[in-house]
Coordinates of C-alpha atoms and ligand atoms in Angstrom, one line a residue:
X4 CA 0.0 0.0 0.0
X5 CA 1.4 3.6 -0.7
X6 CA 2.2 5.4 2.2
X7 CA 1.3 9.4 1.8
X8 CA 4.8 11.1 2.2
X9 CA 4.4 14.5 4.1
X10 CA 8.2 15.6 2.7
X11 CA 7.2 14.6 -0.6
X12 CA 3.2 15.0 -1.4
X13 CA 2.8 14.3 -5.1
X14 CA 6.0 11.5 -5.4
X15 CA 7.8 13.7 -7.5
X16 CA 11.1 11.2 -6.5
X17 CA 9.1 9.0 -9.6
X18 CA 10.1 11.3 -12.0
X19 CA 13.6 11.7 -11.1
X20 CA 16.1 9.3 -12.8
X21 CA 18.5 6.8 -10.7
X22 CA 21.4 9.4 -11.9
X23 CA 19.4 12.6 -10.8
X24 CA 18.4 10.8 -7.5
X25 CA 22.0 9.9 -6.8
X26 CA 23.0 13.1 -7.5
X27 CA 20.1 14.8 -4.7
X28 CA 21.2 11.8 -2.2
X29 CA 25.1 13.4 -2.6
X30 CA 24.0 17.2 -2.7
X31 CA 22.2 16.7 0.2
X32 CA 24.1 14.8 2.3
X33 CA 27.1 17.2 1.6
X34 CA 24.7 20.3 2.5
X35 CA 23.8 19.0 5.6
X36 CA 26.6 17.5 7.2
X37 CA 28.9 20.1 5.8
X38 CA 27.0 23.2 5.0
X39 CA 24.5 23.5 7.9
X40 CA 26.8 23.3 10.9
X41 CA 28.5 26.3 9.7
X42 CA 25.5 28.5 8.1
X43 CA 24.4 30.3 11.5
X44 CA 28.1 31.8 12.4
X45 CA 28.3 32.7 8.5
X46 CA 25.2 34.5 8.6
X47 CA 25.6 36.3 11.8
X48 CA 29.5 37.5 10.9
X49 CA 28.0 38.0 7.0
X50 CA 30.9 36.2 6.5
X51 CA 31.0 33.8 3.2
X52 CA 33.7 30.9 3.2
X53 CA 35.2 30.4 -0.5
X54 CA 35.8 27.1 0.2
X55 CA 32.7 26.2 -0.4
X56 CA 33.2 26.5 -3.8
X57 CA 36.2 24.6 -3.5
X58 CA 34.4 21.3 -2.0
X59 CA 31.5 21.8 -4.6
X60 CA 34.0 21.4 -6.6
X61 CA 35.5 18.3 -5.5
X62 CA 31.6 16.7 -5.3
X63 CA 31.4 17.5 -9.2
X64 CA 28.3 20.4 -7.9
X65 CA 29.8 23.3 -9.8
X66 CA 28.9 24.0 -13.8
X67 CA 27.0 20.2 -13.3
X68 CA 24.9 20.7 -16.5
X69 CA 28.0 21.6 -18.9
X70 CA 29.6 18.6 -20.8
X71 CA 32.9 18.3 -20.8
X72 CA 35.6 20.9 -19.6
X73 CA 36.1 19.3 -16.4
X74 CA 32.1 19.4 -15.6
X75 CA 29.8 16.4 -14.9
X76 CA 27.4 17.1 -17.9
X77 CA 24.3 16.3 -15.6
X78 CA 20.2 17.1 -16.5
X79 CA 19.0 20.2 -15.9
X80 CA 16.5 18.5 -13.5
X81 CA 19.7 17.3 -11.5
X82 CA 21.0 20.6 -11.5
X83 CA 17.6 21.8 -9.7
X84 CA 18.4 19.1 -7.6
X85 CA 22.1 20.3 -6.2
X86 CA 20.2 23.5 -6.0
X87 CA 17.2 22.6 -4.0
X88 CA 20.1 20.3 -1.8
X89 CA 21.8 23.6 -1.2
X90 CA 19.4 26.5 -0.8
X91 CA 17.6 23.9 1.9
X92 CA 20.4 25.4 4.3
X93 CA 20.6 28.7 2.5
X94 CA 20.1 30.9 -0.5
X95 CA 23.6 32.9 0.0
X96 CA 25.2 29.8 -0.7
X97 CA 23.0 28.6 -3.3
X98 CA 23.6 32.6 -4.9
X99 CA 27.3 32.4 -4.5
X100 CA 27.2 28.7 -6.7
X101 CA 24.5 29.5 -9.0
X102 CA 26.5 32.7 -10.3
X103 CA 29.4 30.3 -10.7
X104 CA 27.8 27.6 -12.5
X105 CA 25.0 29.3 -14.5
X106 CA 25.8 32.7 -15.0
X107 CA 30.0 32.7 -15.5
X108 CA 30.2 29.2 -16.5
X109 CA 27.2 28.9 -18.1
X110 CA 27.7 32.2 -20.3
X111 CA 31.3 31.1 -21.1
X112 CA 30.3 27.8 -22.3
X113 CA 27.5 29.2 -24.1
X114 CA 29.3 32.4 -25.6
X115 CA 32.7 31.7 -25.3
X116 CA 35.7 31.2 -27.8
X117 CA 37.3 27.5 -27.4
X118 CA 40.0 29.4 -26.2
X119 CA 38.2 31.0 -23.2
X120 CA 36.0 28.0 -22.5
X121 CA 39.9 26.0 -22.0
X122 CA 41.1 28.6 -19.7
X123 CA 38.5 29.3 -17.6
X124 CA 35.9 26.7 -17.5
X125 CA 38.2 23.3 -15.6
X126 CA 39.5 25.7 -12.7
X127 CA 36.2 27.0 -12.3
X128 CA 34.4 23.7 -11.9
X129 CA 37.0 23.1 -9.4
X130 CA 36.2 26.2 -7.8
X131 CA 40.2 27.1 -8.1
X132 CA 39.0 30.4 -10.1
X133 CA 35.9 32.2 -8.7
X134 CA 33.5 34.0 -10.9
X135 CA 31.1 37.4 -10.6
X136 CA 28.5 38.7 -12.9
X137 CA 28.1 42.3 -13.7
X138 CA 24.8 43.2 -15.3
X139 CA 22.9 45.3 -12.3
X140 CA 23.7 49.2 -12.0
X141 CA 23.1 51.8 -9.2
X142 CA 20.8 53.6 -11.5
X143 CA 19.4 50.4 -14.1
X144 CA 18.0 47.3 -11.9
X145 CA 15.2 46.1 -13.8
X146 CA 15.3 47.7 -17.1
X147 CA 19.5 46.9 -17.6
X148 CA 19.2 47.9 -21.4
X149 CA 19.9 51.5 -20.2
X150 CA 22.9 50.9 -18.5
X151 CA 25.7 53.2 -18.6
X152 CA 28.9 51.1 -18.6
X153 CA 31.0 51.1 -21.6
X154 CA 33.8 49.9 -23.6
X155 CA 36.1 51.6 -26.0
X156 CA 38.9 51.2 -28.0
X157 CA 42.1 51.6 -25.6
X158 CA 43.6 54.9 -25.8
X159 CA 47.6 53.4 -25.4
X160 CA 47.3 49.7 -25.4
X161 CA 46.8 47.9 -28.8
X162 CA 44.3 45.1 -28.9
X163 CA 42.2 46.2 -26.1
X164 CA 39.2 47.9 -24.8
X165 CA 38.9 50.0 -21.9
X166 CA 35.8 49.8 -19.6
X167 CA 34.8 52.5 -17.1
X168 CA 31.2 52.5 -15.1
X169 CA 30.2 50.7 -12.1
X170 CA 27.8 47.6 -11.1
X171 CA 26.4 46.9 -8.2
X172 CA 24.6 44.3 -5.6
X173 CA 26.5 42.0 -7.6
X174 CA 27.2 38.5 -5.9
X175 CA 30.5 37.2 -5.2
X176 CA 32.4 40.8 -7.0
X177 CA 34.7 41.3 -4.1
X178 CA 36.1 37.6 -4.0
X179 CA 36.2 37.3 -7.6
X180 CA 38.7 36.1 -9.7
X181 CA 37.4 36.7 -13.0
X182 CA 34.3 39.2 -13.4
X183 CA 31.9 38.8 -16.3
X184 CA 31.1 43.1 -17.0
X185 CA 28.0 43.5 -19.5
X186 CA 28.9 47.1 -20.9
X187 CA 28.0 48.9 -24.2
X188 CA 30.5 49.8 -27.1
X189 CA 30.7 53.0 -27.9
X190 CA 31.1 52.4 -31.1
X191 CA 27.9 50.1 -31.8
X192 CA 25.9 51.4 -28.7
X193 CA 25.7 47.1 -28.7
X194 CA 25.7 45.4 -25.0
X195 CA 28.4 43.0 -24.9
X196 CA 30.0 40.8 -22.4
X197 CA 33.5 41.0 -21.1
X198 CA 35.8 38.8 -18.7
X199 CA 37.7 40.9 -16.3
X200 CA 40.5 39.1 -14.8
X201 CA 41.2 40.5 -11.9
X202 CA 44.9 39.5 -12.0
X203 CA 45.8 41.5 -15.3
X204 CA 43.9 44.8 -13.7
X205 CA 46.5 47.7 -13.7
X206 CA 45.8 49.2 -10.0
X207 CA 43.3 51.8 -9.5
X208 CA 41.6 50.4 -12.5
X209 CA 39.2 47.7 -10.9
X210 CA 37.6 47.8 -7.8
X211 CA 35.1 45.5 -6.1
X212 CA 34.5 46.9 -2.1
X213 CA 31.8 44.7 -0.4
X214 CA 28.7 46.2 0.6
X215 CA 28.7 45.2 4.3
X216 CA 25.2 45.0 6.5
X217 CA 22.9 43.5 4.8
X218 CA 20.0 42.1 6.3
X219 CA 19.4 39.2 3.9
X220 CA 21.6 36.8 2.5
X221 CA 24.3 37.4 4.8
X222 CA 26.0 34.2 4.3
X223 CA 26.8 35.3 0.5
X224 CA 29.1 37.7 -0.5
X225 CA 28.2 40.8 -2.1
X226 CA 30.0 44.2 -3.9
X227 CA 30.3 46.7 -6.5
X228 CA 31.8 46.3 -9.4
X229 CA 34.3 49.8 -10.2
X230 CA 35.8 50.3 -13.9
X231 CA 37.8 53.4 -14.5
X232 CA 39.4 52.7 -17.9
X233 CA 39.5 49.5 -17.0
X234 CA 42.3 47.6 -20.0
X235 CA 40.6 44.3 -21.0
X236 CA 42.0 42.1 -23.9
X237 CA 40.0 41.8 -27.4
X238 CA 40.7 38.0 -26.4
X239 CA 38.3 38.5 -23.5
X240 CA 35.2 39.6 -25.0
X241 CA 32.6 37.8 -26.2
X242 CA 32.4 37.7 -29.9
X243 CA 29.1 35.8 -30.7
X244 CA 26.6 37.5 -29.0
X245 CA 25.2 41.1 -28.7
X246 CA 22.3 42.9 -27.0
X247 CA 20.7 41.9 -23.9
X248 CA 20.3 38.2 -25.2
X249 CA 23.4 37.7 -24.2
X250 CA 23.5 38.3 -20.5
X251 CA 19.1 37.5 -20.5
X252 CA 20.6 33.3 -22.2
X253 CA 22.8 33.1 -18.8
X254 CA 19.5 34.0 -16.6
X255 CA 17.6 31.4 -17.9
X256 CA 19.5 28.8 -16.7
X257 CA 19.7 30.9 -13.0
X258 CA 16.6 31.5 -12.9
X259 CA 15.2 27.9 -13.4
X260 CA 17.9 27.1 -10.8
X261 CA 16.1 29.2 -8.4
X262 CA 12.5 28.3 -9.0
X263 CA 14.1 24.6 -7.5
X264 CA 16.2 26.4 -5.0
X265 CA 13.4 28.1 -3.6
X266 CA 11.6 25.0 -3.0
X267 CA 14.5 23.7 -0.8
X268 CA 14.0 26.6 1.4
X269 CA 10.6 26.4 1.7
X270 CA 10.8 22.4 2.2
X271 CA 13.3 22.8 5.1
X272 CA 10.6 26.1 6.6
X273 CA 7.8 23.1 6.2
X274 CA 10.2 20.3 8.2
X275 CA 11.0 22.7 10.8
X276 CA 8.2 24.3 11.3
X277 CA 6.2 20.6 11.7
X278 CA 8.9 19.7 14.3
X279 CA 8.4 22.9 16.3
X280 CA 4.2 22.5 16.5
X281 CA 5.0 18.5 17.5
X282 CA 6.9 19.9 20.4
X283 CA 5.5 23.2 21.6
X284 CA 2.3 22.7 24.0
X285 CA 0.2 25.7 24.4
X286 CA -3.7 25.1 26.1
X287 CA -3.9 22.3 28.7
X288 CA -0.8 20.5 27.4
X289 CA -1.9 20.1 23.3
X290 CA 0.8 20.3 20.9
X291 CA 0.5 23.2 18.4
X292 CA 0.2 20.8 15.4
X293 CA -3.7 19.7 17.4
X294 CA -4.9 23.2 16.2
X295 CA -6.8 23.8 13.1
X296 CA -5.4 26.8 12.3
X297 CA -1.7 25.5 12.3
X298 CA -2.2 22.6 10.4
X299 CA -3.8 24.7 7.9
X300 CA -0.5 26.5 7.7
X301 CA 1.2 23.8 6.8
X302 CA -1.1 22.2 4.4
X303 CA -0.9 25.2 2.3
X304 CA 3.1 25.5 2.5
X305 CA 3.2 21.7 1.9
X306 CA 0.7 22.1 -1.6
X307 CA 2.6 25.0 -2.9
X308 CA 5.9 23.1 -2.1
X309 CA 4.7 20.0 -4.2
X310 CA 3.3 22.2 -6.9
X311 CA 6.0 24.0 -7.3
X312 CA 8.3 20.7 -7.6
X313 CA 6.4 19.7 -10.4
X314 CA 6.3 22.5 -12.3
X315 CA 10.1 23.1 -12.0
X316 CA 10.9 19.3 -13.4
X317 CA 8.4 19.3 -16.0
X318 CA 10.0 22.7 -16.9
X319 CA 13.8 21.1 -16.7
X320 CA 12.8 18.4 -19.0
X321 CA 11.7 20.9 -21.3
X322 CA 14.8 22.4 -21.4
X323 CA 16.7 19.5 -21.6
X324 CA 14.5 18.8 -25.0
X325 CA 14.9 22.5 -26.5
X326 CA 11.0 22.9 -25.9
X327 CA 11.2 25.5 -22.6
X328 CA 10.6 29.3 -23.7
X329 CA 12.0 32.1 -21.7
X330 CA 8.6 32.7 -20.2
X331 CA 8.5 29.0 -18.6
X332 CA 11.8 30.1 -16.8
X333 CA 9.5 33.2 -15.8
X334 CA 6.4 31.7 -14.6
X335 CA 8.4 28.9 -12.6
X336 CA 10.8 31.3 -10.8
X337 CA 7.8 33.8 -10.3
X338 CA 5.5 31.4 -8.8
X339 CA 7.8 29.5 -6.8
X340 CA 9.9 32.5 -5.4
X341 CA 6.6 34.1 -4.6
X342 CA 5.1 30.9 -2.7
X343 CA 7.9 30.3 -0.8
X344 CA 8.1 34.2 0.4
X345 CA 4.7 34.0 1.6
X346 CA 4.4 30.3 3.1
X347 CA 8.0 30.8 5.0
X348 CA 6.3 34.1 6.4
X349 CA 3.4 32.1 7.0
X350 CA 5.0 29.8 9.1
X351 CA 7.4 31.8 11.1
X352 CA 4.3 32.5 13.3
X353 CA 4.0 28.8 14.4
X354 CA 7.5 29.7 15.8
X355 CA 6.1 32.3 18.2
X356 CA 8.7 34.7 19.6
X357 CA 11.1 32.0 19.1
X358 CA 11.2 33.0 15.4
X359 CA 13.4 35.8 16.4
X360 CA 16.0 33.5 17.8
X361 CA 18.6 32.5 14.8
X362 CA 18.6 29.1 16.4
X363 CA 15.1 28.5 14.6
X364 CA 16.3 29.3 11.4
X365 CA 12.9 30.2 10.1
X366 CA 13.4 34.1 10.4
X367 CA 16.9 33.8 8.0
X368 CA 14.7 31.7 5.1
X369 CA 12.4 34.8 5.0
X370 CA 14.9 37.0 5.5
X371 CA 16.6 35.3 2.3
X372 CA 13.2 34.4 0.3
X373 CA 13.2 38.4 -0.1
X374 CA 15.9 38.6 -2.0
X375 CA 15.6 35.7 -4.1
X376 CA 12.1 37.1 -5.1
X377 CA 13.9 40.3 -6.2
X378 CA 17.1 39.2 -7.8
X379 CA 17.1 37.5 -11.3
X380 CA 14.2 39.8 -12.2
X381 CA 11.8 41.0 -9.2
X382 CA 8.5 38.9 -9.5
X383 CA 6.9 41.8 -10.8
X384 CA 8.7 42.0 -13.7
X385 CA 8.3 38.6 -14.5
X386 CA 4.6 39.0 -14.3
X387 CA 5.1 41.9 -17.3
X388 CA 7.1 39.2 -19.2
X389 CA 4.3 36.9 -18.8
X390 CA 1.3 39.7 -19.2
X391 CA 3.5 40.6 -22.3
X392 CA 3.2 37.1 -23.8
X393 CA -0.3 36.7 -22.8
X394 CA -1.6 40.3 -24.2
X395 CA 1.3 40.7 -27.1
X396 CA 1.3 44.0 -25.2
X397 CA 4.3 45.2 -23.7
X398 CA 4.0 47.3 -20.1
X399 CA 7.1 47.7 -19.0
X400 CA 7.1 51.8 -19.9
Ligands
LIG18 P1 13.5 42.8 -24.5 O1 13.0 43.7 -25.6 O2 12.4 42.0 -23.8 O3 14.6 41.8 -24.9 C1 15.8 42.4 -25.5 C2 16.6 41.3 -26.2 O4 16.9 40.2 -25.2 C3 16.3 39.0 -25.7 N1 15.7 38.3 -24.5 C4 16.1 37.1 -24.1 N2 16.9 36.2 -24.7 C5 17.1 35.0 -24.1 N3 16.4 34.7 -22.9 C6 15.6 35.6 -22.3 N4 15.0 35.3 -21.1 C7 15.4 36.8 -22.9 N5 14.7 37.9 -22.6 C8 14.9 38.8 -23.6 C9 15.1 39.4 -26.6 O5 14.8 38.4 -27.5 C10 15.7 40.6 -27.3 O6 16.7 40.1 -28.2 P2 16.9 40.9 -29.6 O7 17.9 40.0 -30.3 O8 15.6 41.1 -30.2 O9 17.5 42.2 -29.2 O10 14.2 43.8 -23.5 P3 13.7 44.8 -22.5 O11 14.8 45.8 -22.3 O12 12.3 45.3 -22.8 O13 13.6 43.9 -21.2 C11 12.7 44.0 -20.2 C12 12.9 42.9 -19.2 C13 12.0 43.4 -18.0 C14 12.3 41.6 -19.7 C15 14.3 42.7 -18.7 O14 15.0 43.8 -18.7 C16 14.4 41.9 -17.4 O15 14.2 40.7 -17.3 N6 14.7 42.6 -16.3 C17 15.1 42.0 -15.0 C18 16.6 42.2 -14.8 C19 17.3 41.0 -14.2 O16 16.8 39.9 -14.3 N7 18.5 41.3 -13.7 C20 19.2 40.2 -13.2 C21 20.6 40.7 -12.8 S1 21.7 39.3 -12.4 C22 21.2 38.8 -10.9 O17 20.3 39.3 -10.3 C23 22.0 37.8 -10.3 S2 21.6 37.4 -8.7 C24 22.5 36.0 -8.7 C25 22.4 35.3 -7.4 O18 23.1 35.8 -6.4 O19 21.8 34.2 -7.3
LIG19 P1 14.4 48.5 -9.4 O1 14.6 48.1 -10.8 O2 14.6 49.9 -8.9 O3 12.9 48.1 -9.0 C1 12.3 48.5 -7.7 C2 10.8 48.0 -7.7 O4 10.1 48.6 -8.8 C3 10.7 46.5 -7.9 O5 9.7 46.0 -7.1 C4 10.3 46.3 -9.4 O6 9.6 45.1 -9.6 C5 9.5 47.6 -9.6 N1 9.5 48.0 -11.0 C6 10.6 48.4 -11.8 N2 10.2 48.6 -13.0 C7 8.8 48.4 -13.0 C8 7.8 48.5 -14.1 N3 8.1 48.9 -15.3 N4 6.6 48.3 -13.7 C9 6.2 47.9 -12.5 N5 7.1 47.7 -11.5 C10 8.4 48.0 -11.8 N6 22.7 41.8 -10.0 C11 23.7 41.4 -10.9 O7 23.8 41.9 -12.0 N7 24.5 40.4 -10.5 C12 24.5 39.8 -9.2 O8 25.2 38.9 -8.9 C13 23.4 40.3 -8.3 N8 23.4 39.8 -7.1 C14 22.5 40.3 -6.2 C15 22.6 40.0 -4.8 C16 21.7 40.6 -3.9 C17 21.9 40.3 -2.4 C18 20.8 41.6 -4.3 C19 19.8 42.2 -3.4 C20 20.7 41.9 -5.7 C21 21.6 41.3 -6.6 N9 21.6 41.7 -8.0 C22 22.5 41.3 -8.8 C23 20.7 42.8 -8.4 C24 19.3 42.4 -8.7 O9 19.2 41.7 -9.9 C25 18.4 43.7 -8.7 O10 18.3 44.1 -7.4 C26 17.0 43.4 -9.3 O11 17.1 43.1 -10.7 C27 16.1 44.6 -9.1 O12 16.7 45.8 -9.5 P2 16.7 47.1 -8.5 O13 17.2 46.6 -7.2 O14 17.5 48.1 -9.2 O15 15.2 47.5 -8.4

């Protein structure tokens, strides 16, 4: 007889593979036994260890969905997976991988020369060369086609452009060994996509200063990104792609990365949550889970959680087939950033005034589940991308 599985409503385990479920058993046994013991001192120092990256590494985590180069050339579904596995103990960490794997790696190896795909991409899956991605600007969040950042020809040095503007909120920038900038060139007026190596910056030139006390996704790193005629080979740039496809290609595998995530975070909100009403008597000795109310709270989080699941696998095969559209990606990350906001809000009252205590780990998921609804394109402007498919009307401006 089949057993109704409260950590796992609608069996979505059937639809996995045995490769994608081996790949979950290892993500999540590495997230918890490694990861979790050390996420509360992280998150109260807003402190992020790089060696993270480096043990992803090891594990085969980082860049999974590329072939070859050093990567493990895994489904997209198993990517969710290693996703879910990590954002279940926190979203910084899950931000600081998924900008390494999907937006650096995952632009190089989808815009890159052969040449820069050799010389970045097998240090990066080893999480030997860290990566950052510059697309947001202090004045051009959402609507990034205005941005002001630009390359030019280089005044002195032959072969090279010279980028000046600046980026910010930008994950990972002041640990980052190579910085993927999205500028314009002044010649075209084109956005293009440029790998700043740190190392080959003449001072002054580059500058990536952390912006300190945040009060969300503390356990990632986050900075500016500083040009002032920055010199950056030809070599470097991408030559394939122009215009905001380029940086918008890289998104869509982030962005399916986070519908998953998000459902990690929620799932762990949902397990703790559960514990904490088992345990917590209040009126002549009942449990908290005895009352209506609270088990309503966590039958709702539970549906959306399942839901949610679904709709980012059947999404992920879609991928995997060339059938998803960019608006998939939208309506998944949308939807599942936006139920796992409100359901891990939702639940932090089961906690009480112990939701203020770290120890509960509730208040950080919310805390987190902000960010991840406004990052990668706030919710609300996946909802125009959507209402613009829908209507063939475009409301943006
Ligand atoms: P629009 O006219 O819609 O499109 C311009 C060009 O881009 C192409 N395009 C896409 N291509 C591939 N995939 C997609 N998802 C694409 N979306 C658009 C489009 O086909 C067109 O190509 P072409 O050849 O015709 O020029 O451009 P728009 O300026 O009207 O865009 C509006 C809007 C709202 C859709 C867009 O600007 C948007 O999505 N804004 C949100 C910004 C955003 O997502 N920023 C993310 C910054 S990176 C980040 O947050 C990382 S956090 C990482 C972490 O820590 O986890
Ligand atoms: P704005 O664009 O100013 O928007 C503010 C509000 O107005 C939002 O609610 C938005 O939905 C709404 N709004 C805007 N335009 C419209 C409209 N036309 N109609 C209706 N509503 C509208 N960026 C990177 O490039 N790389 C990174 O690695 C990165 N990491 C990040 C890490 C963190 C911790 C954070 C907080 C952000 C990060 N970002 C990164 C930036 C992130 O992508 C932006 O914050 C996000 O795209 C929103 O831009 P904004 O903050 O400028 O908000």
């Amino acid at each position: 007889k089949t057993a109704f599985d409260w950590r796992d409503p609608l069996a979505s385990k059937n639809l996995l593979t045995e490769e994608e479920l081996a790949i979950a058993e290892t993500a999540e046994r590495y997230c918890q036994e490694r990861m979790l013991p050390r996420v509360l001192q992280a998150y109260r120092d807003e402190n992020y260890d790089p060696k993270i990256l480096q043990e992803m590494g090891e594990l085969g985590l980082l860049g999974a969905n590329i072939d070859g180069y050093g990567c493990a050339g895994v489904s997209t579904v198993a990517g969710g997976m290693i996703t879910r596995a990590v954002e279940r103990v926190d979203s910084g960490y899950r931000s600081g991988m998924s900008v390494q794997s999907s937006l650096v790696m995952g632009g190089i190896h989808e815009f890159g020369t052969e040449e820069q795909k050799e010389r970045f991409l097998p240090e990066m899956a080893k999480g030997r060369l860290l990566g950052a991605f510059g697309l947001t600007e202090p004045n051009h969040g959402s609507d990034p086609g205005s941005m002001e950042s630009v390359a030019k020809p280089h005044p002195t040095k032959n072969g090279y452009y010279s980028l000046s503007g600046a980026k910010t909120w930008i994950t990972n920038s002041p640990i980052a060994d190579v910085l993927l900038v999205w500028a314009k060139l002044q010649e075209t007026g084109k956005i293009r996509g440029f790998l700043v190596e740190r190392k080959d910056c003449p001072p002054g030139t580059l500058s990536t200063p952390a912006i300190k006390d945040k009060n969300g996704l503390r356990a990632s790193i986050t900075g500016m990104i500083q040009m002032d005629e920055c010199p950056v080979p030809e070599a470097n740039m991408f030559h394939d792609v122009e215009g905001l496809k380029g940086p918008f290609s890289c998104l869509n595998s982030a962005r399916y990365g986070i519908s998953m995530g998000v459902m990690g975070a929620l799932e762990d909100c949902i397990d703790r949550a559960r514990t904490y009403a088992l345990e917590r008597k209040q009126f002549k000795g009942n449990p908290l889970a005895k009352y209506q109310l609270i088990q309503k709270k966590l039958a709702d989080a539970a549906t959306d959680a399942a839901y949610g699941t679904l709709a980012s696998i059947q999404v992920g095969r879609l991928k995997d087939e060339g059938k998803a559209t960019p608006e998939m990606i939208s309506m998944v990350k949308r939807q599942n950033c936006d139920t796992a906001l409100r359901n891990s809000r939702i639940l932090q009252e089961i906690f009480g005034g112990n939701a203020v205590s770290d120890e509960y780990h509730i208040g950080r998921h919310v805390a987190n589940l902000y960010v991840a609804q406004t990052y990668e394109g706030q919710s609300d402007i996946h909802s125009l991308i959507l209402g613009r498919a829908i209507t063939g009307v475009q409301a943006f401006c």
